[in-house]
Short mmCIF file of C-alpha atoms in Angstrom, two decimals:
data_model
loop_
_atom_site.label_atom_id
_atom_site.label_comp_id
_atom_site.label_asym_id
_atom_site.label_seq_id
_atom_site.Cartn_x
_atom_site.Cartn_y
_atom_site.Cartn_z
CA MET A 1 14.49 -62.32 12.81
CA PRO A 2 14.85 -58.65 11.67
CA THR A 3 14.09 -57.92 8.08
CA SER A 4 16.84 -56.50 5.93
CA PRO A 5 16.22 -53.18 4.19
CA ALA A 6 14.98 -53.35 0.67
CA LYS A 7 17.47 -52.91 -2.11
CA PRO A 8 18.21 -49.28 -2.92
CA PRO A 9 16.23 -48.14 -5.95
CA ALA A 10 18.00 -48.11 -9.29
CA ASP A 11 17.81 -45.98 -12.45
CA THR A 12 14.55 -43.99 -12.48
CA SER A 13 13.66 -45.19 -9.01
CA ARG A 14 17.05 -44.03 -7.74
CA ARG A 15 16.56 -40.51 -9.12
CA ILE A 16 13.10 -40.21 -7.59
CA TYR A 17 14.37 -41.59 -4.28
CA GLU A 18 17.28 -39.14 -4.15
CA ARG A 19 15.08 -36.17 -4.98
CA ILE A 20 12.57 -36.93 -2.23
CA ARG A 21 15.34 -37.69 0.27
CA ALA A 22 17.09 -34.37 -0.54
CA GLN A 23 13.84 -32.45 -0.04
CA ILE A 24 13.38 -34.09 3.35
CA LEU A 25 16.93 -33.31 4.41
CA ASP A 26 16.86 -29.64 3.38
CA GLY A 27 13.49 -29.03 5.03
CA THR A 28 11.44 -28.56 1.86
CA LEU A 29 9.38 -31.55 3.06
CA ARG A 30 8.89 -30.98 6.80
CA ALA A 31 8.19 -33.49 9.55
CA GLY A 32 4.58 -34.71 9.44
CA MET A 33 3.98 -33.48 5.89
CA PRO A 34 2.10 -36.06 3.79
CA LEU A 35 3.67 -37.27 0.54
CA PRO A 36 1.51 -37.59 -2.57
CA SER A 37 -0.23 -40.93 -2.96
CA THR A 38 1.61 -43.52 -5.01
CA ARG A 39 -1.04 -43.22 -7.71
CA ALA A 40 -0.82 -39.39 -7.87
CA MET A 41 2.97 -39.32 -7.94
CA ALA A 42 3.12 -42.04 -10.59
CA LEU A 43 0.79 -39.99 -12.80
CA ASP A 44 2.78 -36.77 -12.21
CA LEU A 45 6.13 -38.40 -13.05
CA ALA A 46 4.82 -40.68 -15.80
CA VAL A 47 6.19 -43.85 -14.16
CA SER A 48 4.57 -47.01 -12.89
CA ARG A 49 2.90 -47.11 -9.50
CA THR A 50 5.19 -50.01 -8.60
CA THR A 51 8.21 -47.73 -9.04
CA ILE A 52 6.81 -45.19 -6.56
CA THR A 53 5.84 -47.93 -4.12
CA THR A 54 9.43 -49.21 -4.20
CA VAL A 55 10.77 -45.70 -3.52
CA TYR A 56 8.44 -45.17 -0.56
CA GLU A 57 9.35 -48.55 0.89
CA GLN A 58 13.04 -47.69 0.70
CA LEU A 59 12.49 -44.30 2.37
CA ALA A 60 10.43 -45.97 5.10
CA ALA A 61 13.11 -48.62 5.66
CA GLU A 62 15.71 -45.87 6.18
CA GLY A 63 13.45 -43.90 8.54
CA TYR A 64 12.77 -40.91 6.34
CA VAL A 65 9.03 -41.53 6.05
CA GLU A 66 6.38 -43.30 8.10
CA THR A 67 3.75 -45.52 6.54
CA SER A 68 0.65 -47.24 7.88
CA LEU A 69 -2.17 -49.23 6.36
CA GLY A 70 -4.75 -47.03 4.66
CA ARG A 71 -2.85 -43.75 5.18
CA ARG A 72 -0.55 -41.71 2.99
CA ALA A 73 3.15 -41.80 3.75
CA ARG A 74 4.35 -38.91 5.92
CA VAL A 75 7.78 -37.41 6.58
CA ALA A 76 9.16 -38.88 9.80
CA ALA A 77 10.02 -36.66 12.75
CA GLY A 78 13.75 -35.97 13.01
CA ALA A 79 14.44 -37.06 9.44
CA ALA A 80 16.35 -33.84 8.63
CA HIS A 81 19.66 -34.15 10.51
CA ALA A 82 21.61 -31.16 11.75
CA ASP A 83 24.85 -32.52 10.30
CA VAL A 84 23.48 -32.50 6.76
CA ASN A 85 24.61 -29.47 4.77
CA PRO A 86 21.68 -27.02 4.61
CA ARG A 87 20.51 -25.46 1.39
CA PRO A 88 23.00 -22.70 0.55
CA ALA A 89 21.81 -19.21 1.39
CA MET A 90 21.37 -16.72 -1.39
CA ALA A 91 24.63 -14.88 -1.82
CA ALA A 92 24.65 -11.18 -1.07
CA PRO A 93 24.93 -9.31 -4.35
CA ASP A 94 28.46 -8.08 -4.97
CA ALA A 95 26.97 -6.88 -8.12
CA VAL A 96 25.50 -3.48 -8.05
CA LEU A 97 27.27 -3.17 -11.40
CA ARG A 98 25.07 -5.93 -12.82
CA LEU A 99 21.88 -4.04 -12.03
CA SER A 100 20.15 -1.77 -14.49
CA ALA A 101 20.00 1.93 -13.76
CA TYR A 102 16.48 1.33 -12.43
CA GLY A 103 17.73 -1.53 -10.24
CA LYS A 104 20.51 0.62 -8.80
CA LYS A 105 18.01 3.33 -7.90
CA VAL A 106 15.75 0.81 -6.19
CA ARG A 107 18.68 -0.71 -4.30
CA GLY A 108 19.59 2.75 -3.04
CA PHE A 109 16.13 3.14 -1.52
CA LEU A 110 16.90 0.23 0.83
CA ASP A 111 19.60 2.33 2.46
CA LYS A 112 17.43 5.46 2.57
CA ASP A 113 14.18 3.96 3.79
CA GLY A 114 15.42 0.98 5.81
CA PRO A 115 13.65 -2.40 6.09
CA GLN A 116 9.87 -2.45 5.87
CA VAL A 117 8.09 -4.19 8.74
CA PHE A 118 4.76 -5.92 8.11
CA GLY A 119 2.44 -7.56 10.59
CA ALA A 120 0.87 -6.28 13.79
CA ASP A 121 1.78 -6.80 17.44
CA PRO A 122 -1.55 -7.26 19.30
CA ARG A 123 0.01 -5.81 22.45
CA VAL A 124 0.59 -2.46 20.72
CA ILE A 125 -2.11 0.12 20.02
CA ASP A 126 -0.93 1.14 16.58
CA PHE A 127 -1.85 4.50 15.05
CA LEU A 128 -0.82 3.17 11.64
CA TYR A 129 -1.98 5.46 8.86
CA GLY A 130 -3.41 3.68 5.84
CA ALA A 131 -4.80 0.83 7.98
CA LEU A 132 -8.56 0.27 8.22
CA ALA A 133 -10.73 -1.55 10.75
CA PHE A 134 -11.68 -5.06 9.67
CA ASP A 135 -15.23 -4.53 10.95
CA ASP A 136 -15.69 -1.63 8.51
CA PHE A 137 -15.43 -3.91 5.48
CA PRO A 138 -18.88 -4.75 4.01
CA VAL A 139 -18.40 -8.51 4.28
CA LEU A 140 -21.97 -9.62 3.57
CA ALA A 141 -22.54 -7.28 0.62
CA TRP A 142 -19.13 -8.12 -0.85
CA ARG A 143 -19.62 -11.87 -0.48
CA LYS A 144 -23.02 -11.70 -2.15
CA ALA A 145 -21.70 -9.64 -5.07
CA TYR A 146 -18.58 -11.78 -5.42
CA ASN A 147 -20.55 -15.04 -5.41
CA ARG A 148 -22.78 -13.69 -8.19
CA ALA A 149 -19.69 -12.89 -10.24
CA LEU A 150 -18.15 -16.27 -9.46
CA VAL A 151 -21.09 -18.34 -10.72
CA HIS A 152 -21.76 -16.18 -13.77
CA ARG A 153 -20.99 -18.46 -16.71
CA GLN A 154 -18.45 -17.23 -19.25
CA PRO A 155 -17.88 -18.64 -22.74
CA SER A 156 -14.26 -19.31 -21.78
CA LEU A 157 -11.58 -18.23 -19.32
CA TYR A 158 -9.11 -15.92 -20.99
CA TYR A 159 -7.30 -12.64 -20.47
CA GLN A 160 -9.51 -9.58 -20.35
CA ALA A 161 -9.09 -6.02 -21.63
CA PRO A 162 -6.22 -4.17 -19.93
CA GLN A 163 -8.40 -1.12 -19.21
CA GLY A 164 -10.69 -3.15 -16.96
CA GLU A 165 -14.26 -4.40 -17.02
CA LEU A 166 -16.67 -2.14 -18.88
CA ALA A 167 -19.33 -2.56 -16.18
CA LEU A 168 -16.96 -1.23 -13.51
CA ARG A 169 -15.77 1.66 -15.66
CA VAL A 170 -19.35 2.70 -16.45
CA ALA A 171 -20.31 2.44 -12.77
CA LEU A 172 -17.25 4.46 -11.79
CA GLN A 173 -18.06 7.12 -14.36
CA GLY A 174 -21.40 7.75 -12.68
CA TYR A 175 -20.01 7.57 -9.15
CA LEU A 176 -17.19 10.06 -9.85
CA ARG A 177 -19.69 12.48 -11.35
CA ARG A 178 -21.94 12.27 -8.29
CA ALA A 179 -19.34 12.14 -5.54
CA ARG A 180 -16.34 14.05 -6.89
CA GLY A 181 -17.74 16.40 -9.55
CA LEU A 182 -15.59 14.67 -12.17
CA ALA A 183 -16.96 14.42 -15.71
CA CYS A 184 -15.37 11.83 -17.97
CA HIS A 185 -16.16 9.06 -20.42
CA ALA A 186 -15.89 5.43 -19.35
CA ASP A 187 -13.19 4.94 -21.99
CA GLN A 188 -10.96 7.38 -20.08
CA ILE A 189 -10.92 5.14 -16.99
CA LEU A 190 -8.15 2.58 -16.54
CA ILE A 191 -8.46 0.03 -13.72
CA VAL A 192 -5.16 -0.65 -11.92
CA HIS A 193 -3.78 -2.33 -8.81
CA GLY A 194 -4.13 0.64 -6.48
CA SER A 195 -2.70 4.15 -6.62
CA GLN A 196 0.87 2.84 -6.47
CA GLN A 197 0.59 1.16 -9.86
CA ALA A 198 -1.25 4.19 -11.21
CA ILE A 199 1.64 6.50 -10.29
CA ASP A 200 4.16 3.94 -11.56
CA LEU A 201 2.43 3.94 -14.95
CA CYS A 202 2.61 7.74 -15.03
CA ALA A 203 6.32 7.64 -14.24
CA ARG A 204 7.10 4.99 -16.88
CA VAL A 205 4.96 6.45 -19.67
CA LEU A 206 5.49 10.18 -19.17
CA VAL A 207 8.94 10.69 -17.63
CA ASP A 208 12.42 10.19 -19.08
CA ALA A 209 15.68 10.11 -17.17
CA ASP A 210 16.74 13.62 -16.10
CA ASP A 211 13.28 15.10 -16.69
CA THR A 212 12.25 17.49 -13.93
CA VAL A 213 9.42 16.22 -11.73
CA LEU A 214 7.96 18.31 -8.91
CA VAL A 215 6.48 16.86 -5.72
CA GLU A 216 5.04 18.44 -2.60
CA ASP A 217 7.23 18.78 0.47
CA PRO A 218 6.34 16.86 2.57
CA CYS A 219 4.72 14.19 0.42
CA TYR A 220 3.90 10.52 -0.03
CA VAL A 221 7.38 8.95 -0.12
CA MET A 222 6.43 5.98 -2.32
CA ALA A 223 5.31 8.32 -5.08
CA ARG A 224 8.55 10.26 -4.89
CA ARG A 225 10.52 7.02 -5.05
CA LEU A 226 8.72 5.94 -8.24
CA PHE A 227 9.80 9.08 -10.06
CA GLU A 228 13.33 8.80 -8.68
CA ALA A 229 13.49 5.17 -9.83
CA VAL A 230 13.00 6.12 -13.49
CA GLY A 231 15.85 8.62 -13.20
CA ALA A 232 13.84 11.84 -12.93
CA ASP A 233 15.32 14.98 -11.39
CA VAL A 234 12.82 15.16 -8.51
CA ARG A 235 12.48 18.56 -6.85
CA GLU A 236 10.32 19.76 -4.01
CA VAL A 237 7.68 22.51 -3.78
CA PRO A 238 6.73 23.67 -0.27
CA VAL A 239 3.22 23.44 1.15
CA ASP A 240 1.34 25.29 3.87
CA GLU A 241 -2.01 24.77 5.58
CA GLN A 242 -3.72 25.19 2.18
CA GLY A 243 -1.60 22.72 0.28
CA LEU A 244 0.95 23.31 -2.44
CA LEU A 245 2.23 26.89 -2.78
CA SER A 246 1.47 27.63 -6.42
CA GLU A 247 3.60 30.80 -6.32
CA ALA A 248 6.63 28.60 -5.52
CA LEU A 249 6.34 26.64 -8.78
CA PRO A 250 9.50 27.24 -10.84
CA GLU A 251 9.29 28.93 -14.24
CA GLU A 252 11.48 26.39 -15.97
CA ARG A 253 10.91 23.32 -18.12
CA THR A 254 9.09 20.70 -16.07
CA ARG A 255 7.68 17.39 -17.28
CA LEU A 256 5.27 16.57 -14.46
CA VAL A 257 4.02 17.67 -11.03
CA TYR A 258 2.52 15.27 -8.48
CA VAL A 259 -0.03 16.82 -6.09
CA THR A 260 -2.65 15.86 -3.50
CA PRO A 261 -4.95 18.91 -3.74
CA SER A 262 -8.09 17.58 -2.02
CA HIS A 263 -6.24 16.44 1.10
CA GLN A 264 -2.52 17.17 1.12
CA PHE A 265 -0.56 14.22 2.43
CA PRO A 266 0.44 14.32 5.23
CA LEU A 267 -0.46 17.83 6.49
CA GLY A 268 -4.11 17.73 5.38
CA GLY A 269 -4.42 21.06 3.58
CA VAL A 270 -7.11 21.61 0.92
CA MET A 271 -5.94 23.61 -2.10
CA PRO A 272 -8.25 26.64 -2.66
CA ILE A 273 -9.65 27.45 -6.06
CA ALA A 274 -7.21 30.32 -6.71
CA ARG A 275 -4.21 28.04 -6.25
CA ARG A 276 -5.82 25.33 -8.36
CA ARG A 277 -6.31 27.72 -11.24
CA ALA A 278 -2.77 29.03 -10.83
CA LEU A 279 -1.44 25.46 -10.95
CA LEU A 280 -3.41 24.71 -14.12
CA ALA A 281 -2.20 27.92 -15.77
CA TRP A 282 1.40 27.11 -14.82
CA ALA A 283 1.05 23.58 -16.28
CA ALA A 284 -0.31 25.04 -19.52
CA ARG A 285 2.69 27.37 -19.81
CA GLN A 286 5.12 24.55 -19.07
CA ARG A 287 3.23 21.94 -21.12
CA ALA A 288 3.53 19.82 -18.00
CA TRP A 289 1.39 16.93 -16.83
CA ILE A 290 -0.36 17.10 -13.45
CA VAL A 291 -0.86 13.85 -11.54
CA GLU A 292 -3.72 14.46 -9.10
CA ASP A 293 -3.71 11.87 -6.32
CA ASP A 294 -7.11 12.05 -4.60
CA TYR A 295 -5.72 10.92 -1.25
CA ASP A 296 -8.53 10.43 1.31
CA GLY A 297 -10.69 12.73 -0.81
CA GLU A 298 -13.92 10.99 0.21
CA PHE A 299 -13.36 11.58 3.93
CA ARG A 300 -14.11 15.22 4.64
CA TYR A 301 -16.08 15.95 7.80
CA GLY A 302 -18.81 18.52 8.24
CA MET A 303 -18.90 19.53 4.58
CA ARG A 304 -19.11 18.10 1.07
CA PRO A 305 -15.92 16.57 -0.36
CA VAL A 306 -14.00 19.03 -2.53
CA ASP A 307 -14.39 18.72 -6.29
CA THR A 308 -11.36 17.41 -8.11
CA LEU A 309 -8.70 19.43 -9.91
CA GLN A 310 -9.53 17.42 -13.04
CA SER A 311 -13.08 18.81 -12.98
CA ILE A 312 -11.84 22.35 -13.77
CA ASP A 313 -9.09 21.34 -16.22
CA ASP A 314 -9.80 22.57 -19.76
CA SER A 315 -6.44 21.69 -21.31
CA GLY A 316 -6.31 17.92 -20.76
CA ALA A 317 -3.23 18.10 -18.54
CA VAL A 318 -4.59 16.39 -15.39
CA ILE A 319 -4.32 12.66 -14.74
CA TYR A 320 -6.60 11.72 -11.87
CA VAL A 321 -5.59 8.87 -9.54
CA GLY A 322 -8.21 7.22 -7.34
CA THR A 323 -8.24 4.13 -5.16
CA PHE A 324 -10.57 1.90 -3.16
CA SER A 325 -7.89 1.29 -0.53
CA LYS A 326 -9.35 3.83 1.93
CA ALA A 327 -13.04 3.06 1.49
CA LEU A 328 -12.81 -0.74 1.20
CA SER A 329 -9.38 -2.22 1.87
CA PRO A 330 -5.74 -1.73 0.81
CA GLN A 331 -5.57 -5.52 0.51
CA MET A 332 -7.89 -5.43 -2.51
CA ARG A 333 -5.23 -3.64 -4.62
CA MET A 334 -7.86 -1.90 -6.71
CA GLY A 335 -7.60 1.63 -8.05
CA TYR A 336 -8.07 3.60 -11.23
CA LEU A 337 -6.81 6.38 -13.45
CA VAL A 338 -8.93 8.94 -15.27
CA LEU A 339 -6.83 9.85 -18.29
CA PRO A 340 -6.91 12.71 -20.76
CA PRO A 341 -8.16 11.31 -24.11
CA SER A 342 -4.71 11.75 -25.64
CA LEU A 343 -3.18 9.26 -23.19
CA VAL A 344 -5.80 6.51 -23.20
CA SER A 345 -4.29 4.22 -25.86
CA VAL A 346 -0.69 4.34 -24.65
CA PHE A 347 -1.65 3.79 -20.99
CA ARG A 348 -3.78 0.80 -21.94
CA GLU A 349 -0.88 -0.75 -23.81
CA ALA A 350 1.53 -0.02 -20.93
CA LYS A 351 -0.91 -1.68 -18.53
CA ARG A 352 -1.16 -4.72 -20.81
CA LEU A 353 2.64 -5.04 -20.87
CA MET A 354 2.85 -4.65 -17.11
CA ASP A 355 0.36 -7.30 -15.95
CA ARG A 356 -2.40 -7.76 -18.57
CA HIS A 357 -5.33 -6.60 -16.40
CA ALA A 358 -6.74 -6.38 -12.87
CA PRO A 359 -8.62 -9.40 -11.42
CA ARG A 360 -11.94 -9.80 -13.19
CA LEU A 361 -14.09 -11.21 -10.36
CA GLU A 362 -13.21 -8.39 -7.97
CA GLN A 363 -14.02 -5.86 -10.67
CA ALA A 364 -17.40 -7.46 -11.33
CA ALA A 365 -18.25 -7.54 -7.62
CA LEU A 366 -17.25 -3.91 -7.16
CA ALA A 367 -19.26 -2.83 -10.20
CA SER A 368 -22.32 -4.52 -8.70
CA LEU A 369 -21.87 -2.69 -5.38
CA ILE A 370 -21.59 0.67 -7.10
CA GLU A 371 -24.55 0.00 -9.43
CA ASP A 372 -27.00 -0.94 -6.65
CA GLY A 373 -25.91 1.89 -4.33
CA SER A 374 -24.28 -0.36 -1.74
CA TYR A 375 -20.86 1.22 -2.19
CA GLU A 376 -22.06 4.78 -1.58
CA ARG A 377 -24.04 3.68 1.49
CA HIS A 378 -20.90 1.97 2.72
CA VAL A 379 -18.79 5.11 2.17
CA ARG A 380 -21.31 7.23 4.11
CA ARG A 381 -21.27 4.72 6.96
CA CYS A 382 -17.46 4.67 7.03
CA ARG A 383 -17.41 8.48 7.01
CA ARG A 384 -19.64 8.52 10.11
CA GLN A 385 -17.55 5.89 11.90
CA ASN A 386 -14.28 7.61 11.09
CA GLU A 387 -15.64 10.96 12.17
CA ALA A 388 -16.42 9.35 15.55
CA ARG A 389 -12.85 8.04 15.71
CA ARG A 390 -11.50 11.45 14.77
CA VAL A 391 -13.52 13.10 17.56
CA ALA A 392 -12.28 10.45 20.00
CA LEU A 393 -8.67 11.18 19.01
CA LEU A 394 -9.02 14.96 19.35
CA ARG A 395 -10.71 14.58 22.74
CA ALA A 396 -8.03 12.17 23.91
CA LEU A 397 -5.28 14.59 22.86
CA GLU A 398 -7.08 17.39 24.71
CA ARG A 399 -7.50 15.20 27.78
CA HIS A 400 -4.05 13.64 28.04
CA LEU A 401 -1.84 16.18 26.25
CA PRO A 402 -3.70 19.49 26.68
CA ASP A 403 -0.65 21.77 26.60
CA ALA A 404 1.91 19.52 24.97
CA VAL A 405 0.96 19.15 21.31
CA GLN A 406 -0.41 20.98 18.28
CA VAL A 407 -2.76 19.18 15.88
CA ALA A 408 -2.90 19.71 12.11
CA GLY A 409 -4.99 18.23 9.30
CA SER A 410 -7.94 17.09 11.40
CA ALA A 411 -10.74 18.39 9.13
CA SER A 412 -10.49 15.49 6.67
CA GLY A 413 -8.76 12.22 5.91
CA LEU A 414 -7.99 9.29 8.15
CA HIS A 415 -5.01 10.64 10.10
CA VAL A 416 -3.79 13.76 11.87
CA VAL A 417 -0.35 15.28 12.32
CA VAL A 418 0.68 15.96 15.92
CA TRP A 419 3.51 18.41 16.52
CA VAL A 420 5.31 18.10 19.87
CA PRO A 421 6.88 21.46 20.80
CA GLY A 422 9.72 21.07 23.24
CA VAL A 423 10.83 17.79 21.67
CA ALA A 424 13.47 18.38 19.01
CA GLU A 425 13.10 17.05 15.49
CA ALA A 426 16.28 15.04 16.05
CA ASP A 427 14.56 13.25 18.93
CA GLU A 428 11.73 11.85 16.77
CA PRO A 429 13.31 8.37 16.53
CA GLU A 430 13.75 8.25 20.31
CA LEU A 431 10.15 9.37 20.84
CA VAL A 432 8.88 6.68 18.46
CA SER A 433 10.99 4.07 20.28
CA LEU A 434 9.79 5.19 23.72
CA ALA A 435 6.19 5.13 22.52
CA ARG A 436 6.69 1.54 21.36
CA GLN A 437 8.06 0.63 24.78
CA HIS A 438 4.90 2.11 26.30
CA GLY A 439 2.77 -0.04 23.97
CA VAL A 440 1.75 2.47 21.31
CA GLY A 441 2.82 2.62 17.65
CA VAL A 442 3.38 6.04 16.04
CA ARG A 443 5.19 7.19 12.87
CA PRO A 444 7.60 10.14 12.58
CA ILE A 445 6.90 12.86 10.04
CA SER A 446 10.54 13.68 9.16
CA PRO A 447 10.94 10.88 6.52
CA LEU A 448 8.09 12.48 4.54
CA TYR A 449 10.06 15.68 4.05
CA PHE A 450 12.34 16.04 1.07
CA LYS A 451 15.37 17.42 2.90
CA GLY A 452 14.73 17.26 6.62
CA GLU A 453 13.66 20.65 7.94
CA ALA A 454 14.06 22.56 4.65
CA HIS A 455 10.43 23.71 4.58
CA ARG A 456 9.20 22.74 8.03
CA SER A 457 7.18 25.44 9.75
CA HIS A 458 7.50 23.57 13.05
CA CYS A 459 11.01 23.17 14.44
CA CYS A 460 10.09 20.24 16.65
CA ALA A 461 9.22 16.55 16.52
CA GLY A 462 6.13 15.56 14.56
CA LEU A 463 4.06 12.38 14.43
CA VAL A 464 1.49 11.06 11.95
CA LEU A 465 -1.37 9.33 13.79
CA GLY A 466 -3.80 7.21 11.77
CA TYR A 467 -7.04 6.34 13.51
CA ALA A 468 -9.21 4.45 10.99
CA SER A 469 -8.29 1.00 12.34
CA LEU A 470 -8.89 1.72 16.05
CA ALA A 471 -11.93 1.76 18.32
CA PRO A 472 -12.54 4.96 20.34
CA ALA A 473 -11.57 3.24 23.60
CA ALA A 474 -8.28 2.05 22.10
CA ILE A 475 -7.62 5.54 20.75
CA ASP A 476 -8.00 7.05 24.23
CA GLU A 477 -5.72 4.44 25.80
CA GLY A 478 -3.19 4.86 23.01
CA VAL A 479 -2.97 8.63 23.50
CA LEU A 480 -2.55 8.08 27.25
CA ARG A 481 0.41 5.80 26.54
CA LEU A 482 1.83 8.34 24.10
CA ALA A 483 1.53 11.03 26.77
CA ARG A 484 3.56 8.87 29.14
CA ALA A 485 6.23 8.38 26.47
CA ILE A 486 6.46 12.14 25.86
CA GLN A 487 6.67 12.73 29.62
CA THR A 488 9.46 10.15 29.89
CA LEU A 489 11.41 11.77 27.06
CA ARG A 490 11.01 15.25 28.49
CA ALA A 491 11.99 14.07 31.95
CA GLY A 492 15.15 12.59 30.47
CA SER A 493 15.92 15.83 28.62
CA THR A 494 15.43 17.89 31.78
CA ALA A 495 17.63 15.53 33.78
CA ALA A 496 20.31 15.96 31.15
CA GLY A 497 20.24 19.72 31.67
CA ILE A 498 18.15 20.63 28.61
CA SER A 499 15.59 23.34 29.41
CA ILE A 500 12.14 23.33 27.79
CA ASP A 501 10.38 26.64 27.32
CA SER A 502 6.83 26.08 28.58
CA SER A 503 5.62 28.85 26.30
CA GLU A 504 6.43 26.64 23.32
CA THR A 505 4.12 23.87 24.53
CA ARG A 506 0.87 25.80 24.33
CA ARG A 507 -1.64 24.21 22.02
CA ALA A 508 -2.47 26.15 18.86
#
């Protein structure tokens, strides 16, 4: 004789029953997912274990969960029915008016920059700049240093100083002196979550709405967006093969200039000493701050890395931004600022308001690697490996595209710029799409320019090719695929009656 279902739970039991049932129906609790034990749920909800047992029995009787002797109850397959109303989707905001001025600026970037895509397609050889090879990470040394930090006993677990661990700041002080010619006190160093947070702090602390901020053209878009987000009047200064043109700096009131003097992003120029001194003199006249982003500064091939702009600054106008994203991993989210003494206190407080401090264990592990020399050995090894990748890329371009492209910025950094004469700037999106169809990922250079071709010296399509995450064999195959995509695009242009002057395709 079939057993009749247990009585529906009442009062407290009813509320618990309905909550679990609703979570099963809307997919929060998925098929096969174990429910907490009756003892654990009773403790969490401060009810008797008998109450939870009654609820589980009712759910099992109705087919929402499955139970068996000695095992935890699990959500039954097919328990969430299609005819049950799903959880309502988040409504699209009608409400730009309800956003702050900052929020409205950020919302506008969605239309300008489009959706950001994360994750890799293993079928595509991706020349993604900013990506590093997993095998380059010093796994064993990092694990050893991290484990030491993990088991180190502390009096208590509490928030730490916003400026970062003293051991890391002292280690960094010595490293920056040795590797980058930068003299500072440990108190001037502020540990942050990568260069993005460093620049964000500069924008929030130093710039008011409608202040004039100068950036290079082309430049790192995310830096430009940070200054735009706080309402700054962001203007561009052109660059050439030696970086920012100091003679193009305007003689008008400017609050801040953002530069990448050691390796201009993305074109790769290195600012010579005369321009550096001219920039410092201009900043002194304007009483302007200089944010020096040391982008890829550690990766210069065949010669010593260039000393920093901060190292020749006598007026305390330069704020130096460094990161471990290129030498270790962008996933670590670890960077630092070297601040003029006058800004130390206010930046510390702004950091404390923003997120208290950077993760302590990672800081302790990194300090250990710098102190025992492991970090500098790792950087030298990465420099050798990336130089081999760079050589592989240049040889592949010479082999597969000998007369079709011009290469810029190959002396340093972890990417190159490839200009494609004969392919119009307007055809960059099509070239990127065709490359993807041929199984290779490339990025167009146009979005990095302030106003399209305003200061472009090349009136043709351009691509930014990162190589630090690829093996030499993959680099060669990727360039071969890119060559096929360029050939396909040019064949289509010729078929459409568009002539291509072969004289424009000679390699510089």
